[in-house]
Amino acid sequence: MAPPTPPSMPTGQTFTHFAYIPDLGANILYICIFGFYLLVQVALGIKFRTWDYMGAMLCGIFLEVAGYTARIFMRKYPDERTPFLMDNICLILGPAFLAASIYLCMGRIVVVYGRRLSRLSPRSILIIFICCDLTNLILQGVGGAISSTSLHQDQIQTGINVIIAGLATQVTSLLMFICLGVEFAFRVRSPSQDLAKETGDLRETKVWKAFLFGLALATFCTFTRSCFRIAELSQGFSGPLANNEVTFMVLEGAMMIIATGSLTLLHPGLCFQGHWKAGKEQWPQDHGVVESVYPKDGNSVNVTIETKEVQSTAVLGVKDMA
């Protein structure tokens, strides 16, 4: 069955890639929202020097803007493959960079509450989940390129299968991340656990609690979006989900707008109160880990624990011991 002829196109001409014309107003609205987030991310990233977080967020948001811009060009050039290629690849890859931003936050959250409460160290969290993210990024990019440029149905289906494999990897890594986060939350709530004392004031602030909620919301929205894309692509580009714009704009577009908004308006630079870099520097290093101890007299003692293969040495430095 041939695709329907959109009312704005000449009689006899069909819209090549979808059974609908991408809505101009909705796509412009999404471009404006993501564009606003982009500017806020640049401003806050520079102010708080969250370079790694800003880099991942800017890549993700830029791809979202490019993807919805391509959908507008698809209205004017329905037979061109370039806008379809941009739309397909950009909107598939964008959320992977946003997920990387979420992973960057988790390691620092562990530092705020205490490393011993997490099953994995902050460094391990970053390495494991960024590697998973890179894997699904490559799979989705390769699959998107194959499916968007191929002319034969079997090649297109091969590309779709590769995309689905990448999305499945993303869903699996997000599910692992959610399980790790839930377990960590239960450990934090356990009355038997001693939380890091030096960050107690930070953890009690409303903006910190809002940040944790926003991060959980962003994770849920990204997970929901990825599950939708698997269901959509499992039916192929000619399936009902791929040709329902309302469903796409809600479960793809709106989910990512909510996720990006949470990661932007509840920016970690604000919520960590300028200590984003400090959280990274406290990760375990070869030269040791610095922790604070508070004796009964109230004086602060910094303890440096050197970790080696065979031995460990504790060096005590006492300040203000009058």
Coordinates of N, CA and C in Angstrom, one line a residue, residues 72-310:
I72 N 11.7 19.2 9.9 CA 11.1 20.3 9.3 C 11.5 20.3 7.8
F73 N 12.7 20.0 7.5 CA 13.2 19.9 6.1 C 12.5 18.8 5.4
M74 N 12.1 17.7 6.1 CA 11.5 16.6 5.4 C 10.1 17.0 4.9
R75 N 9.5 18.1 5.4 CA 8.3 18.6 4.9 C 8.5 19.2 3.5
K76 N 9.6 19.9 3.3 CA 9.8 20.5 2.0 C 10.5 19.6 1.0
Y77 N 11.3 18.7 1.5 CA 12.0 17.8 0.6 C 11.6 16.3 1.0
P78 N 10.4 15.9 0.7 CA 10.0 14.6 1.1 C 10.7 13.4 0.5
D79 N 11.3 13.6 -0.7 CA 12.0 12.6 -1.4 C 13.5 12.5 -1.1
E80 N 14.0 13.5 -0.4 CA 15.4 13.6 -0.1 C 15.8 12.6 1.0
R81 N 16.9 11.9 0.9 CA 17.3 11.0 2.0 C 18.1 11.7 3.1
T82 N 18.7 12.8 2.8 CA 19.5 13.5 3.8 C 18.8 13.9 5.0
P83 N 17.6 14.6 4.9 CA 16.8 15.0 6.1 C 16.4 13.7 6.9
F84 N 16.0 12.7 6.2 CA 15.6 11.5 6.8 C 16.8 10.8 7.6
L85 N 17.9 10.9 6.9 CA 19.1 10.3 7.6 C 19.5 11.1 8.8
M86 N 19.4 12.4 8.8 CA 19.7 13.3 9.9 C 18.7 13.0 11.1
D87 N 17.4 13.0 10.7 CA 16.4 12.7 11.7 C 16.6 11.4 12.4
N88 N 16.8 10.4 11.6 CA 16.9 9.0 12.1 C 18.1 8.9 13.0
I89 N 19.3 9.4 12.6 CA 20.5 9.2 13.3 C 20.6 10.1 14.5
C90 N 20.3 11.4 14.3 CA 20.4 12.3 15.4 C 19.5 12.0 16.6
L91 N 18.3 11.7 16.3 CA 17.3 11.4 17.4 C 17.6 10.1 18.1
I92 N 18.3 9.2 17.4 CA 18.7 7.9 18.0 C 19.9 8.1 18.9
L93 N 20.8 8.9 18.5 CA 22.1 9.0 19.2 C 22.0 10.0 20.4
G94 N 21.2 11.1 20.2 CA 21.1 12.1 21.3 C 21.0 11.6 22.7
P95 N 20.0 10.8 23.0 CA 19.8 10.3 24.3 C 21.0 9.6 24.9
A96 N 21.8 9.0 24.1 CA 23.0 8.2 24.6 C 23.9 9.2 25.3
F97 N 24.1 10.4 24.8 CA 25.0 11.4 25.4 C 24.3 11.9 26.7
L98 N 23.0 12.1 26.7 CA 22.3 12.5 27.9 C 22.4 11.5 29.0
A99 N 22.4 10.2 28.6 CA 22.6 9.1 29.6 C 24.0 9.2 30.2
A100 N 25.0 9.5 29.4 CA 26.3 9.7 29.9 C 26.4 10.7 30.9
S101 N 25.7 11.8 30.8 CA 25.6 12.9 31.8 C 25.1 12.3 33.1
I102 N 24.1 11.5 33.0 CA 23.5 10.9 34.2 C 24.6 10.0 34.9
Y103 N 25.3 9.2 34.2 CA 26.3 8.4 34.7 C 27.4 9.2 35.4
L104 N 27.8 10.4 34.8 CA 28.8 11.2 35.4 C 28.4 11.7 36.8
C105 N 27.1 11.9 37.0 CA 26.6 12.4 38.3 C 26.6 11.3 39.4
M106 N 26.4 10.1 39.0 CA 26.3 9.0 40.0 C 27.5 8.8 40.8
G107 N 28.7 8.9 40.2 CA 29.9 8.7 40.9 C 30.1 9.8 42.0
R108 N 29.8 11.0 41.7 CA 29.9 12.1 42.6 C 28.9 12.0 43.7
I109 N 27.7 11.5 43.4 CA 26.7 11.3 44.5 C 27.2 10.3 45.5
V110 N 27.9 9.2 45.0 CA 28.5 8.2 45.9 C 29.5 8.9 46.8
V111 N 30.3 9.8 46.3 CA 31.3 10.5 47.1 C 30.6 11.3 48.2
V112 N 29.5 12.0 47.9 CA 28.8 12.8 48.8 C 28.3 12.0 50.0
Y113 N 27.8 10.8 49.8 CA 27.2 10.0 50.8 C 28.3 9.1 51.5
G114 N 29.3 8.7 50.8 CA 30.3 7.8 51.3 C 30.6 6.6 50.4
R115 N 31.8 6.4 50.0 CA 32.1 5.4 49.0 C 31.8 4.0 49.5
R116 N 31.9 3.7 50.8 CA 31.7 2.4 51.3 C 30.2 2.0 51.2
L117 N 29.3 2.9 50.9 CA 27.9 2.6 50.8 C 27.5 2.0 49.4
S118 N 28.4 2.2 48.4 CA 28.2 1.7 47.1 C 28.8 0.4 46.8
R119 N 28.2 -0.4 46.0 CA 28.7 -1.7 45.6 C 29.9 -1.5 44.7
L120 N 29.9 -0.4 43.9 CA 31.0 -0.1 43.0 C 31.6 1.2 43.4
S121 N 32.9 1.4 43.2 CA 33.5 2.7 43.4 C 33.1 3.7 42.4
P122 N 33.2 5.0 42.7 CA 32.9 6.0 41.7 C 33.6 5.8 40.4
R123 N 34.9 5.5 40.4 CA 35.6 5.2 39.2 C 35.0 4.1 38.4
S124 N 34.7 3.0 39.1 CA 34.1 1.8 38.4 C 32.8 2.1 37.8
I125 N 32.0 2.9 38.5 CA 30.7 3.3 37.9 C 30.9 4.0 36.6
L126 N 31.8 4.9 36.6 CA 32.0 5.7 35.4 C 32.5 4.9 34.3
I127 N 33.5 4.0 34.5 CA 34.1 3.2 33.5 C 33.1 2.2 32.9
I128 N 32.4 1.5 33.8 CA 31.4 0.5 33.3 C 30.3 1.1 32.5
F129 N 29.7 2.1 33.0 CA 28.5 2.6 32.3 C 28.8 3.5 31.1
I130 N 30.0 4.2 31.1 CA 30.4 4.9 29.9 C 30.8 3.9 28.8
C131 N 31.4 2.8 29.2 CA 31.7 1.8 28.2 C 30.5 1.2 27.5
C132 N 29.5 1.0 28.4 CA 28.2 0.5 27.9 C 27.5 1.5 27.0
D133 N 27.6 2.8 27.4 CA 27.0 3.9 26.6 C 27.8 4.0 25.2
L134 N 29.1 3.9 25.2 CA 29.8 3.9 24.0 C 29.5 2.8 23.1
T135 N 29.3 1.6 23.6 CA 28.9 0.5 22.8 C 27.5 0.7 22.1
N136 N 26.5 1.1 22.9 CA 25.2 1.3 22.3 C 25.2 2.5 21.3
L137 N 26.1 3.5 21.6 CA 26.3 4.6 20.7 C 26.8 4.2 19.3
I138 N 27.8 3.3 19.3 CA 28.4 2.8 18.1 C 27.3 2.0 17.3
L139 N 26.7 1.1 18.0 CA 25.7 0.2 17.4 C 24.5 1.0 16.8
Q140 N 24.0 2.0 17.5 CA 22.9 2.8 17.0 C 23.3 3.6 15.8
G141 N 24.6 4.2 15.9 CA 25.0 5.0 14.8 C 25.2 4.2 13.5
V142 N 25.9 3.1 13.7 CA 26.1 2.2 12.5 C 24.7 1.7 11.9
G143 N 23.9 1.3 12.8 CA 22.6 0.8 12.4 C 21.7 1.9 11.7
G144 N 21.8 3.1 12.3 CA 21.1 4.2 11.7 C 21.6 4.6 10.3
A145 N 22.9 4.5 10.1 CA 23.5 4.9 8.8 C 23.1 3.8 7.8
I146 N 23.1 2.5 8.2 CA 22.8 1.5 7.3 C 21.3 1.5 6.9
S147 N 20.4 1.7 7.8 CA 19.0 1.7 7.6 C 18.5 2.9 6.8
S148 N 19.2 4.0 7.0 CA 18.8 5.3 6.3 C 19.4 5.4 4.9
T149 N 20.4 4.7 4.6 CA 21.1 4.9 3.3 C 20.8 3.7 2.3
S150 N 20.4 2.6 2.9 CA 20.2 1.4 2.0 C 18.9 1.6 1.2
L151 N 19.0 0.9 0.0 CA 17.8 1.0 -0.9 C 17.1 -0.3 -0.9
H152 N 17.6 -1.4 -0.4 CA 17.0 -2.7 -0.4 C 16.5 -3.0 1.0
Q153 N 15.3 -3.7 1.0 CA 14.6 -3.9 2.2 C 15.4 -4.8 3.2
D154 N 16.1 -5.8 2.6 CA 16.9 -6.7 3.5 C 18.1 -5.9 4.2
Q155 N 18.7 -4.9 3.5 CA 19.7 -4.1 4.1 C 19.1 -3.1 5.1
I156 N 18.0 -2.6 4.8 CA 17.3 -1.7 5.7 C 17.0 -2.5 7.0
Q157 N 16.5 -3.7 6.9 CA 16.1 -4.5 8.1 C 17.4 -4.8 8.9
T158 N 18.5 -5.0 8.2 CA 19.8 -5.3 8.9 C 20.1 -4.1 9.7
G159 N 20.0 -2.9 9.1 CA 20.3 -1.7 9.9 C 19.4 -1.5 11.1
I160 N 18.1 -1.8 10.9 CA 17.2 -1.7 12.0 C 17.5 -2.7 13.1
N161 N 17.9 -3.9 12.7 CA 18.3 -4.9 13.8 C 19.5 -4.4 14.6
V162 N 20.5 -3.7 13.9 CA 21.6 -3.2 14.6 C 21.2 -2.1 15.6
I163 N 20.3 -1.2 15.1 CA 19.8 -0.2 16.0 C 19.1 -0.8 17.2
I164 N 18.3 -1.8 17.0 CA 17.6 -2.5 18.1 C 18.6 -3.1 19.1
A165 N 19.7 -3.6 18.6 CA 20.7 -4.2 19.4 C 21.4 -3.1 20.3
G166 N 21.6 -1.9 19.7 CA 22.1 -0.8 20.4 C 21.2 -0.3 21.5
L167 N 19.9 -0.2 21.1 CA 18.9 0.2 22.1 C 18.7 -0.8 23.2
A168 N 18.8 -2.1 22.9 CA 18.7 -3.1 23.9 C 19.9 -3.0 24.9
T169 N 21.1 -2.7 24.4 CA 22.2 -2.4 25.2 C 22.0 -1.2 26.1
Q170 N 21.4 -0.2 25.6 CA 21.1 1.0 26.4 C 20.1 0.7 27.5
V171 N 19.1 0.0 27.1 CA 18.0 -0.4 28.1 C 18.6 -1.2 29.2
T172 N 19.5 -2.2 28.8 CA 20.1 -3.0 29.8 C 21.0 -2.2 30.8
S173 N 21.8 -1.3 30.2 CA 22.7 -0.6 31.1 C 21.9 0.4 32.0
L174 N 20.8 1.0 31.4 CA 20.0 1.8 32.3 C 19.3 1.0 33.4
L175 N 18.9 -0.2 33.1 CA 18.3 -1.0 34.1 C 19.3 -1.4 35.2
M176 N 20.5 -1.7 34.8 CA 21.6 -2.0 35.7 C 21.8 -0.8 36.6
F177 N 21.8 0.4 36.0 CA 22.1 1.6 36.7 C 21.0 1.9 37.7
I178 N 19.7 1.7 37.3 CA 18.6 1.9 38.2 C 18.7 0.9 39.4
C179 N 19.0 -0.3 39.1 CA 19.2 -1.3 40.2 C 20.3 -0.9 41.2
L180 N 21.4 -0.4 40.6 CA 22.5 0.1 41.5 C 22.1 1.3 42.3
G181 N 21.3 2.2 41.7 CA 20.9 3.4 42.4 C 19.9 3.0 43.5
V182 N 19.0 2.1 43.2 CA 18.0 1.7 44.2 C 18.7 1.1 45.4
E183 N 19.7 0.2 45.1 CA 20.4 -0.5 46.2 C 21.2 0.5 47.0
F184 N 21.8 1.5 46.3 CA 22.5 2.5 47.0 C 21.6 3.4 47.9
A185 N 20.4 3.7 47.4 CA 19.5 4.5 48.2 C 19.0 3.7 49.5
F186 N 18.8 2.4 49.4 CA 18.5 1.6 50.5 C 19.6 1.6 51.6
R187 N 20.8 1.5 51.1 CA 22.0 1.6 52.0 C 22.1 2.9 52.7
V188 N 21.8 4.0 51.9 CA 21.9 5.3 52.5 C 20.8 5.5 53.6
R189 N 19.6 4.9 53.4 CA 18.5 5.0 54.3 C 18.7 4.1 55.5
S190 N 19.6 3.2 55.4 CA 19.8 2.2 56.5 C 20.3 3.0 57.8
P191 N 19.7 2.8 58.9 CA 20.1 3.5 60.2 C 21.5 3.1 60.6
S192 N 21.9 1.9 60.2 CA 23.2 1.4 60.7 C 24.4 2.0 59.9
Q193 N 24.1 2.7 58.8 CA 25.2 3.3 58.0 C 25.6 4.7 58.5
D194 N 26.9 4.9 58.5 CA 27.4 6.2 58.8 C 27.7 7.0 57.5
L195 N 27.0 8.1 57.3 CA 27.2 8.9 56.1 C 28.4 9.8 56.3
A196 N 29.0 10.2 55.1 CA 30.1 11.1 55.2 C 29.7 12.4 55.9
K197 N 30.5 12.8 57.0 CA 30.1 13.9 57.8 C 30.4 15.2 57.1
E198 N 31.4 15.3 56.3 CA 31.8 16.6 55.7 C 30.8 17.1 54.7
T199 N 29.9 16.3 54.2 CA 28.9 16.7 53.3 C 27.5 16.7 53.8
G200 N 27.4 16.6 55.1 CA 26.1 16.6 55.8 C 25.2 17.8 55.5
D201 N 25.8 19.0 55.5 CA 25.0 20.2 55.2 C 24.5 20.2 53.8
L202 N 25.3 19.8 52.9 CA 24.9 19.7 51.5 C 23.7 18.8 51.3
R203 N 23.7 17.6 51.9 CA 22.7 16.7 51.7 C 21.3 17.1 52.3
E204 N 21.3 18.0 53.2 CA 20.1 18.5 53.8 C 19.4 19.6 53.0
T205 N 20.1 20.2 52.0 CA 19.5 21.3 51.3 C 18.4 20.8 50.4
K206 N 17.4 21.7 50.2 CA 16.3 21.3 49.3 C 16.7 21.2 47.8
V207 N 17.7 22.0 47.4 CA 18.2 21.9 46.0 C 18.9 20.6 45.8
W208 N 19.5 20.0 46.8 CA 20.2 18.7 46.6 C 19.1 17.6 46.5
K209 N 18.1 17.6 47.3 CA 17.0 16.6 47.2 C 16.3 16.8 45.9
A210 N 16.1 18.0 45.4 CA 15.5 18.2 44.1 C 16.3 17.7 43.0
F211 N 17.6 17.8 43.1 CA 18.6 17.3 42.1 C 18.5 15.8 42.0
L212 N 18.4 15.1 43.2 CA 18.3 13.6 43.2 C 17.0 13.2 42.5
F213 N 15.9 13.9 42.8 CA 14.6 13.6 42.2 C 14.7 13.8 40.7
G214 N 15.3 14.9 40.3 CA 15.4 15.2 38.8 C 16.3 14.2 38.1
L215 N 17.3 13.7 38.8 CA 18.2 12.7 38.1 C 17.4 11.4 38.0
A216 N 16.6 11.0 39.0 CA 15.8 9.8 38.9 C 14.7 10.0 37.8
L217 N 14.1 11.2 37.7 CA 13.1 11.4 36.6 C 13.8 11.3 35.2
A218 N 15.0 11.9 35.1 CA 15.7 11.9 33.8 C 16.0 10.5 33.4
T219 N 16.4 9.7 34.4 CA 16.7 8.3 34.1 C 15.5 7.5 33.7
F220 N 14.4 7.7 34.4 CA 13.1 7.0 34.0 C 12.7 7.4 32.6
C221 N 12.7 8.7 32.3 CA 12.3 9.2 31.0 C 13.2 8.6 29.8
T222 N 14.5 8.6 30.1 CA 15.4 8.0 29.1 C 15.1 6.5 28.9
F223 N 14.9 5.8 30.0 CA 14.6 4.4 29.9 C 13.3 4.2 29.2
T224 N 12.2 5.0 29.4 CA 10.9 4.8 28.8 C 11.1 5.1 27.3
R225 N 11.8 6.1 26.9 CA 12.0 6.5 25.5 C 12.7 5.3 24.8
S226 N 13.7 4.7 25.4 CA 14.5 3.6 24.8 C 13.6 2.4 24.5
C227 N 12.8 2.1 25.5 CA 11.8 1.0 25.4 C 10.9 1.2 24.2
F228 N 10.4 2.5 24.1 CA 9.5 2.8 23.0 C 10.2 2.6 21.7
R229 N 11.4 3.1 21.6 CA 12.1 3.0 20.3 C 12.4 1.5 19.9
I230 N 12.6 0.7 20.9 CA 12.7 -0.8 20.5 C 11.4 -1.3 20.0
A231 N 10.3 -1.0 20.6 CA 9.0 -1.4 20.2 C 8.7 -0.8 18.8
E232 N 9.0 0.4 18.6 CA 8.8 1.1 17.3 C 9.5 0.4 16.2
L233 N 10.8 0.3 16.4 CA 11.7 -0.2 15.3 C 11.5 -1.7 15.1
S234 N 11.0 -2.5 16.1 CA 10.8 -3.9 15.9 C 9.7 -4.1 14.8
Q235 N 8.9 -3.1 14.6 CA 7.8 -3.2 13.6 C 8.3 -2.7 12.2
G236 N 9.5 -2.1 12.2 CA 10.1 -1.5 10.9 C 9.6 -0.1 10.7
F237 N 10.2 0.6 9.7 CA 9.8 1.9 9.4 C 8.4 2.0 8.8
S238 N 7.8 1.0 8.4 CA 6.5 1.0 7.8 C 5.4 0.6 8.9
G239 N 5.9 0.3 10.1 CA 4.9 -0.2 11.1 C 4.1 1.0 11.7
P240 N 3.0 0.6 12.4 CA 2.1 1.6 12.9 C 2.8 2.6 13.9
L241 N 3.7 2.2 14.7 CA 4.3 3.1 15.7 C 5.2 4.1 15.0
A242 N 5.9 3.6 14.0 CA 6.8 4.5 13.3 C 6.1 5.5 12.4
N243 N 4.8 5.3 12.2 CA 4.0 6.2 11.4 C 2.9 6.9 12.2
N244 N 3.1 7.0 13.5 CA 2.1 7.7 14.4 C 2.9 8.8 15.0
E245 N 2.7 10.0 14.5 CA 3.5 11.2 15.0 C 3.2 11.5 16.4
V246 N 2.0 11.5 16.8 CA 1.6 11.8 18.2 C 2.4 11.0 19.2
T247 N 2.3 9.7 18.9 CA 3.0 8.7 19.8 C 4.5 9.0 19.8
F248 N 5.1 9.3 18.7 CA 6.5 9.6 18.6 C 6.8 10.9 19.3
M249 N 6.1 11.9 19.2 CA 6.4 13.2 19.8 C 6.2 13.2 21.3
V250 N 5.4 12.2 21.8 CA 5.2 12.1 23.2 C 6.3 11.2 23.8
L251 N 6.4 10.0 23.3 CA 7.3 9.0 23.9 C 8.8 9.1 23.5
E252 N 9.0 9.9 22.5 CA 10.4 10.2 22.1 C 10.7 11.7 22.5
G253 N 9.9 12.6 21.9 CA 10.2 14.0 22.1 C 10.0 14.5 23.5
A254 N 8.8 14.3 24.0 CA 8.4 14.8 25.3 C 9.3 14.1 26.4
M255 N 9.5 12.9 26.3 CA 10.4 12.2 27.3 C 11.7 12.8 27.4
M256 N 12.3 13.1 26.2 CA 13.7 13.7 26.2 C 13.6 15.2 26.7
I257 N 12.5 15.9 26.4 CA 12.4 17.2 26.9 C 12.4 17.3 28.4
I258 N 11.6 16.3 29.0 CA 11.6 16.3 30.5 C 12.9 15.9 31.0
A259 N 13.6 14.9 30.4 CA 14.9 14.4 30.9 C 15.9 15.5 30.8
T260 N 15.9 16.2 29.7 CA 16.9 17.3 29.5 C 16.6 18.5 30.4
G261 N 15.3 18.7 30.6 CA 15.0 19.8 31.5 C 15.4 19.5 32.9
S262 N 15.3 18.3 33.4 CA 15.7 17.9 34.7 C 17.2 18.1 34.9
L263 N 17.9 17.7 33.8 CA 19.4 17.7 33.9 C 19.9 19.1 33.6
T264 N 19.1 20.0 33.2 CA 19.5 21.4 32.9 C 19.1 22.4 34.1
L265 N 17.8 22.4 34.4 CA 17.3 23.3 35.4 C 17.8 22.9 36.8
L266 N 18.0 21.6 37.0 CA 18.6 21.1 38.3 C 20.0 20.8 38.0
H267 N 20.7 21.7 37.5 CA 22.1 21.5 37.1 C 23.0 21.1 38.3
P268 N 23.9 20.1 38.1 CA 24.7 19.7 39.2 C 25.7 20.7 39.7
G269 N 26.1 21.7 38.9 CA 26.9 22.8 39.3 C 26.2 23.6 40.4
L270 N 24.9 23.8 40.3 CA 24.1 24.5 41.3 C 23.9 23.6 42.5
C271 N 23.6 22.3 42.3 CA 23.2 21.4 43.4 C 24.4 20.9 44.2
F272 N 25.6 20.8 43.6 CA 26.8 20.5 44.3 C 27.4 21.7 44.9
Q273 N 26.8 22.9 44.7 CA 27.2 24.1 45.3 C 28.7 24.4 45.0
G274 N 29.0 24.2 43.7 CA 30.3 24.6 43.2 C 31.4 23.5 43.5
H275 N 31.0 22.3 44.0 CA 32.0 21.3 44.4 C 32.0 20.1 43.4
W276 N 31.6 20.4 42.2 CA 31.5 19.3 41.2 C 32.9 18.7 41.0
K277 N 33.9 19.6 40.8 CA 35.3 19.1 40.5 C 35.8 18.4 41.8
A278 N 35.5 18.9 42.9 CA 36.0 18.3 44.2 C 35.5 16.9 44.3
G279 N 34.3 16.6 43.9 CA 33.8 15.3 44.0 C 34.6 14.3 43.1
K280 N 35.0 14.8 42.0 CA 35.9 13.9 41.1 C 37.2 13.7 41.7
E281 N 37.8 14.7 42.3 CA 39.1 14.6 42.9 C 39.2 13.7 44.1
Q282 N 38.1 13.4 44.7 CA 38.1 12.6 45.9 C 38.0 11.1 45.5
W283 N 38.0 10.8 44.3 CA 37.9 9.4 43.9 C 39.2 8.7 44.3
P284 N 39.2 7.4 44.6 CA 40.4 6.7 45.0 C 41.5 6.8 44.0
Q285 N 42.7 7.2 44.5 CA 43.9 7.3 43.7 C 45.0 6.4 44.3
D286 N 46.1 6.3 43.6 CA 47.2 5.5 44.1 C 47.9 6.1 45.3
H287 N 47.8 7.4 45.4 CA 48.5 8.1 46.5 C 47.7 8.1 47.7
G288 N 46.4 7.6 47.7 CA 45.6 7.5 48.9 C 44.3 8.2 48.8
V289 N 43.5 8.0 49.9 CA 42.2 8.6 50.0 C 42.2 9.5 51.3
V290 N 41.7 10.7 51.1 CA 41.6 11.6 52.3 C 40.2 11.6 52.8
E291 N 40.1 11.3 54.1 CA 38.8 11.3 54.8 C 38.9 12.1 56.1
S292 N 37.8 12.7 56.6 CA 37.8 13.5 57.8 C 37.3 12.7 58.9
V293 N 38.0 12.9 60.1 CA 37.5 12.2 61.3 C 37.3 13.3 62.4
Y294 N 36.3 13.1 63.2 CA 35.9 14.1 64.2 C 36.0 13.5 65.6
P295 N 37.1 13.8 66.3 CA 37.2 13.3 67.7 C 36.2 14.0 68.6
K296 N 36.1 13.5 69.8 CA 35.1 14.0 70.8 C 35.3 15.5 71.1
D297 N 36.6 15.9 71.0 CA 36.9 17.3 71.4 C 36.5 18.3 70.3
G298 N 36.1 17.7 69.1 CA 35.6 18.6 68.1 C 36.6 19.0 67.1
N299 N 37.9 18.7 67.3 CA 39.0 19.1 66.4 C 39.0 18.1 65.2
S300 N 39.3 18.7 64.0 CA 39.3 17.9 62.8 C 40.6 17.3 62.6
V301 N 40.6 16.0 62.2 CA 41.8 15.2 61.9 C 41.7 14.7 60.5
N302 N 42.6 15.0 59.7 CA 42.6 14.5 58.3 C 43.4 13.2 58.3
V303 N 42.9 12.1 57.8 CA 43.5 10.8 57.7 C 43.8 10.4 56.3
T304 N 45.0 10.2 55.9 CA 45.3 9.8 54.6 C 45.7 8.3 54.6
I305 N 45.0 7.5 53.9 CA 45.3 6.0 53.9 C 45.9 5.7 52.6
E306 N 47.2 5.2 52.7 CA 47.9 4.8 51.5 C 47.6 3.3 51.2
T307 N 47.2 3.1 49.9 CA 46.9 1.7 49.6 C 47.9 1.2 48.6
K308 N 48.6 0.1 49.0 CA 49.5 -0.6 48.1 C 49.2 -2.1 48.0
E309 N 49.9 -2.8 47.2 CA 49.6 -4.3 47.1 C 49.8 -5.0 48.4
V310 N 50.9 -4.7 49.1 CA 51.2 -5.5 50.3 C 51.0 -4.8 51.6

